[in-house]
Short mmCIF file of C-alpha atoms in Angstrom, two decimals:
data_model
loop_
_atom_site.label_atom_id
_atom_site.label_comp_id
_atom_site.label_asym_id
_atom_site.label_seq_id
_atom_site.Cartn_x
_atom_site.Cartn_y
_atom_site.Cartn_z
CA MET A 248 -0.02 0.04 -0.03
CA GLN A 249 1.45 3.24 -0.92
CA MET A 250 2.09 6.45 1.82
CA PRO A 251 -0.81 8.70 1.27
CA GLN A 252 0.98 12.39 -0.05
CA ASN A 253 0.56 15.59 1.74
CA SER A 254 -0.83 17.47 -1.06
CA PHE A 255 -0.96 20.83 1.30
CA LYS A 256 2.30 20.52 2.42
CA GLN A 257 3.61 20.51 -1.30
CA ALA A 258 1.52 23.42 -2.18
CA LEU A 259 2.97 25.43 0.74
CA GLN A 260 6.39 24.40 -0.53
CA SER A 261 5.63 25.35 -4.22
CA GLY A 262 4.48 28.61 -3.35
CA SER A 263 0.76 27.97 -4.20
CA GLN A 264 -1.90 30.03 -2.90
CA GLN A 265 -4.11 28.03 -0.44
CA TYR A 266 -7.73 28.89 0.77
CA GLY A 267 -9.39 27.56 3.68
CA LEU A 268 -12.41 27.26 5.67
CA TRP A 269 -12.70 26.68 9.45
CA LEU A 270 -14.65 23.61 10.94
CA GLY A 271 -16.61 23.88 14.10
CA LEU A 272 -19.61 21.92 14.15
CA CYS A 273 -17.90 18.66 14.69
CA ASN A 274 -19.85 16.57 11.86
CA ALA A 275 -18.61 14.19 9.36
CA LEU A 276 -21.55 14.96 6.93
CA SER A 277 -20.79 19.08 7.14
CA ALA A 278 -17.19 18.69 6.84
CA GLU A 279 -17.70 16.41 3.58
CA LEU A 280 -20.15 19.06 2.22
CA CYS A 281 -17.55 21.79 2.68
CA GLY A 282 -14.55 19.51 1.27
CA HIS A 283 -16.74 19.74 -1.70
CA CYS A 284 -17.01 23.71 -1.86
CA GLY A 285 -13.59 24.47 -3.29
CA TYR A 286 -11.63 24.91 -0.50
CA ASP A 287 -8.02 23.95 -0.47
CA TRP A 288 -7.75 23.02 3.19
CA LEU A 289 -10.28 22.81 6.01
CA LEU A 290 -9.43 23.15 9.55
CA ILE A 291 -10.75 20.94 11.93
CA ASP A 292 -10.85 22.91 15.39
CA ALA A 293 -10.03 20.65 18.37
CA GLU A 294 -8.82 23.92 20.40
CA HIS A 295 -12.41 25.89 20.73
CA ALA A 296 -14.91 23.31 19.23
CA PRO A 297 -15.72 20.36 21.33
CA ASN A 298 -13.87 17.79 18.75
CA ASP A 299 -12.42 14.84 20.39
CA LEU A 300 -10.45 11.82 18.60
CA ASN A 301 -13.50 10.20 17.62
CA SER A 302 -14.88 13.16 15.69
CA ILE A 303 -11.45 14.30 14.16
CA HIS A 304 -11.43 10.62 13.31
CA THR A 305 -14.87 10.79 11.39
CA GLN A 306 -14.04 14.26 9.88
CA LEU A 307 -10.61 12.85 8.66
CA LEU A 308 -12.56 10.15 6.79
CA ALA A 309 -15.19 12.39 5.57
CA ILE A 310 -12.59 15.05 3.86
CA GLU A 311 -10.14 12.26 2.17
CA ASN A 312 -13.22 11.65 -0.26
CA THR A 313 -13.05 15.32 -0.89
CA PRO A 314 -10.63 17.46 -3.17
CA SER A 315 -9.83 19.37 0.12
CA HIS A 316 -6.93 18.27 3.03
CA ALA A 317 -7.80 18.23 6.41
CA VAL A 318 -5.51 20.29 9.03
CA ILE A 319 -6.05 19.76 12.51
CA ARG A 320 -5.62 22.38 15.31
CA LEU A 321 -5.04 20.66 18.64
CA VAL A 322 -6.09 22.40 21.92
CA ASP A 323 -2.29 22.75 22.81
CA ASP A 324 1.20 21.16 22.27
CA ASN A 325 1.07 17.71 24.18
CA PRO A 326 2.98 15.40 22.74
CA ALA A 327 0.76 12.53 23.61
CA LEU A 328 -1.99 14.07 21.82
CA ILE A 329 0.05 14.96 18.80
CA LYS A 330 1.15 11.35 18.81
CA GLN A 331 -2.56 10.36 18.82
CA VAL A 332 -3.75 12.22 16.08
CA LEU A 333 -0.99 11.41 13.89
CA ASP A 334 -1.56 8.26 14.43
CA LEU A 335 -5.17 8.78 13.54
CA GLY A 336 -3.88 9.55 10.12
CA ALA A 337 -3.85 13.43 10.10
CA GLN A 338 -0.86 14.94 8.05
CA SER A 339 -1.18 18.47 8.79
CA LEU A 340 -1.24 19.72 12.42
CA LEU A 341 -2.12 23.40 13.80
CA ILE A 342 -0.40 23.89 17.10
CA PRO A 343 -1.62 27.03 19.11
CA MET A 344 -0.04 29.49 21.54
CA VAL A 345 3.21 28.83 20.61
CA GLU A 346 5.59 31.77 22.23
CA THR A 347 9.19 30.29 22.32
CA ALA A 348 11.90 28.85 19.95
CA ASP A 349 12.08 26.02 23.03
CA GLN A 350 8.60 25.40 22.36
CA ALA A 351 8.62 25.35 18.48
CA SER A 352 11.71 23.05 18.73
CA ALA A 353 10.01 20.67 20.81
CA LEU A 354 6.88 20.35 18.41
CA VAL A 355 9.60 19.52 16.03
CA SER A 356 10.80 16.39 17.85
CA ALA A 357 7.04 15.57 18.82
CA VAL A 358 6.20 15.09 15.13
CA HIS A 359 9.16 13.10 13.97
CA TYR A 360 10.13 9.73 14.60
CA PRO A 361 13.64 8.94 16.09
CA PRO A 362 16.34 9.57 15.49
CA ALA A 363 14.96 12.89 14.21
CA GLY A 364 12.39 13.36 16.86
CA THR A 365 10.38 11.60 20.04
CA ARG A 366 7.50 10.40 18.23
CA GLY A 367 6.29 7.24 19.70
CA VAL A 368 6.02 4.05 17.47
CA GLY A 369 2.77 1.99 17.62
CA THR A 370 2.37 1.34 13.95
CA ALA A 371 0.48 -2.07 14.23
CA LEU A 372 -2.73 0.03 16.04
CA ALA A 373 -2.50 3.32 13.75
CA ARG A 374 -4.70 4.04 11.06
CA ALA A 375 -1.96 6.57 9.70
CA ALA A 376 0.11 3.36 8.48
CA ARG A 377 -3.27 1.19 7.78
CA TRP A 378 -2.18 -1.12 10.48
CA ASN A 379 1.29 -1.87 9.04
CA GLN A 380 0.01 -2.38 5.54
CA VAL A 381 1.65 1.06 4.24
CA ASP A 382 4.89 -0.08 2.96
CA ASN A 383 7.88 1.52 4.74
CA TYR A 384 5.38 3.84 6.61
CA MET A 385 7.80 4.96 9.27
CA GLN A 386 10.57 5.74 6.91
CA GLN A 387 7.98 7.91 4.87
CA ALA A 388 6.05 9.35 7.51
CA ASP A 389 8.26 12.56 8.80
CA ALA A 390 8.60 13.75 5.28
CA GLU A 391 4.65 13.87 4.94
CA VAL A 392 3.91 15.52 8.20
CA CYS A 393 2.83 19.49 7.80
CA LEU A 394 3.87 21.17 11.20
CA LEU A 395 2.02 24.61 11.48
CA ILE A 396 2.56 26.71 14.62
CA GLN A 397 0.27 29.81 15.79
CA ILE A 398 1.73 33.16 16.99
CA GLU A 399 -0.93 34.93 18.96
CA SER A 400 0.50 37.03 21.37
CA VAL A 401 3.03 40.05 22.25
CA THR A 402 5.37 37.36 23.75
CA ALA A 403 5.37 35.50 20.50
CA LEU A 404 6.06 38.67 18.47
CA GLU A 405 9.14 39.11 20.59
CA ASN A 406 10.32 35.86 20.03
CA LEU A 407 9.35 35.19 16.20
CA ASP A 408 12.94 35.87 15.16
CA ASP A 409 13.75 32.92 17.25
CA ILE A 410 10.82 30.86 16.45
CA LEU A 411 11.33 31.22 12.68
CA ALA A 412 14.90 30.01 12.95
CA VAL A 413 13.84 26.69 14.16
CA GLU A 414 14.12 23.99 11.34
CA GLY A 415 11.23 21.74 10.61
CA ILE A 416 8.50 24.52 10.96
CA ASP A 417 6.35 24.46 7.77
CA GLY A 418 4.10 27.31 8.47
CA VAL A 419 3.80 30.17 10.59
CA PHE A 420 -0.33 30.95 11.47
CA ILE A 421 -0.95 34.35 13.15
CA GLY A 422 -4.00 34.05 15.60
CA PRO A 423 -5.48 37.92 15.07
CA ALA A 424 -8.44 37.31 17.68
CA ASP A 425 -6.05 36.50 20.52
CA LEU A 426 -3.28 38.48 19.01
CA ALA A 427 -5.69 41.63 19.41
CA GLY A 428 -6.53 40.59 22.94
CA SER A 429 -2.50 40.30 23.84
CA MET A 430 -2.27 44.18 22.46
CA GLY A 431 -4.97 45.44 24.49
CA HIS A 432 -7.86 45.28 21.68
CA LEU A 433 -9.90 42.29 22.77
CA GLY A 434 -12.71 41.72 20.13
CA ASN A 435 -11.12 44.10 17.69
CA SER A 436 -8.79 42.13 15.31
CA ALA A 437 -9.15 45.04 12.60
CA HIS A 438 -7.68 47.68 15.07
CA PRO A 439 -4.94 49.54 13.23
CA GLU A 440 -2.28 48.60 15.60
CA VAL A 441 -3.21 44.71 15.31
CA VAL A 442 -3.31 45.12 11.62
CA SER A 443 0.37 46.51 11.73
CA ALA A 444 1.57 44.26 14.00
CA VAL A 445 0.13 41.00 12.07
CA GLU A 446 1.78 42.81 8.40
CA SER A 447 4.77 42.90 10.02
CA ALA A 448 4.94 39.53 11.27
CA ILE A 449 3.75 38.43 7.87
CA ALA A 450 6.92 40.17 6.34
CA ARG A 451 8.96 38.51 8.97
CA ILE A 452 7.73 35.18 8.32
CA ARG A 453 7.95 35.39 4.46
CA ALA A 454 11.87 36.66 4.95
CA SER A 455 12.48 33.38 6.61
CA GLY A 456 11.30 31.05 3.68
CA LYS A 457 8.17 29.83 5.64
CA ALA A 458 4.80 30.30 4.76
CA ALA A 459 2.41 32.64 6.28
CA GLY A 460 -1.19 32.11 7.35
CA THR A 461 -4.22 33.50 9.16
CA LEU A 462 -7.94 33.43 9.44
CA VAL A 463 -9.87 36.82 8.30
CA ALA A 464 -13.62 36.76 7.79
CA ASP A 465 -13.74 40.15 6.32
CA PRO A 466 -12.80 40.18 2.46
CA THR A 467 -11.25 43.38 2.34
CA LEU A 468 -8.68 42.51 5.37
CA ALA A 469 -8.19 39.10 3.72
CA ARG A 470 -7.31 40.87 0.57
CA GLN A 471 -4.99 43.17 2.21
CA TYR A 472 -3.24 40.54 4.23
CA GLU A 473 -2.94 38.24 1.21
CA ASN A 474 -1.24 41.11 -0.87
CA LYS A 475 1.08 41.19 2.13
CA GLY A 476 2.36 37.57 1.30
CA VAL A 477 -0.31 35.31 3.48
CA GLN A 478 -0.03 31.81 1.53
CA PHE A 479 -2.59 29.88 3.58
CA LEU A 480 -5.77 32.17 4.06
CA ALA A 481 -9.00 30.85 6.10
CA LEU A 482 -11.93 32.68 4.93
CA ALA A 483 -14.89 31.90 6.90
CA VAL A 484 -16.06 29.75 9.80
CA ASP A 485 -18.43 27.10 9.45
CA THR A 486 -20.70 28.01 12.72
CA LEU A 487 -20.71 31.61 11.39
CA LEU A 488 -21.89 30.88 7.88
CA LEU A 489 -24.60 28.73 9.12
CA ALA A 490 -25.64 31.37 11.54
CA LYS A 491 -25.59 33.94 9.46
CA GLY A 492 -27.49 32.30 6.49
CA ALA A 493 -30.19 30.93 9.03
CA LYS A 494 -30.77 34.57 10.35
CA LEU A 495 -30.62 36.17 7.04
CA THR A 496 -33.54 33.66 5.60
CA LEU A 497 -35.71 34.27 8.45
CA GLU A 498 -35.04 38.08 8.30
CA ARG A 499 -35.85 38.03 4.45
CA TYR A 500 -38.95 36.15 5.11
CA LEU A 501 -40.27 38.23 7.88
CA SER A 502 -39.50 41.42 5.98
CA ASP A 503 -41.62 39.91 2.88
CA ASN A 504 -44.41 39.31 5.06
CA GLU A 505 -44.49 42.82 6.48
CA ASP A 506 -44.16 44.46 2.90
CA LYS A 507 -47.36 42.18 1.56
CA ASN A 508 -49.29 43.51 4.77
#
């Protein structure tokens, strides 16, 4: 059996623009639906959405049947959880709240097998290895893992150059919401000081040779960040799209009724 290739990692390495969608509904059917909507990548959020290993597994299966690529955001940098999600078959991980080069280095170690890292070996039980049916899985797995780290605090920005010097980081995602809070602008990711900080970080990330990413629902600001060099860009969140569409449908219907009366 052949090793699954990480098309998302290949796209980042080639400089191809990658558009994504955030998934927080924790549902395989909605994940599969979104996977057929044309997005390059779908982010399964296990930090703020109530995802567990079982729901991540079912969504991975669903997305594999679509043209999109699944990226998993974990709740933290726990190497034991990283091991479990990699064994489930995830190839691209986003780790939140990375603030130091030492933390970034530990993450690189956690996603690689020895001697390059410390990932535990359990391929007979791992879906990723198709239960030892993928030929030479352990010899190929490291090359297919895409490690994305999330910087989202003033401390992370202060340490960004040291973080970027860590080898084995494929991309750096800027978390605008938490960064805004850290900068004293909670709830206002579009504040000029936050936007300036994000743009400065994008430039530093790109100068290091790594891919830069972020999540921006506002199309104007998203285009602005893309023009500054963001390569993997999430444009919306499934929960917000559903809420907005549901409200708009009801409001339009009630408005039509009022006009008729």
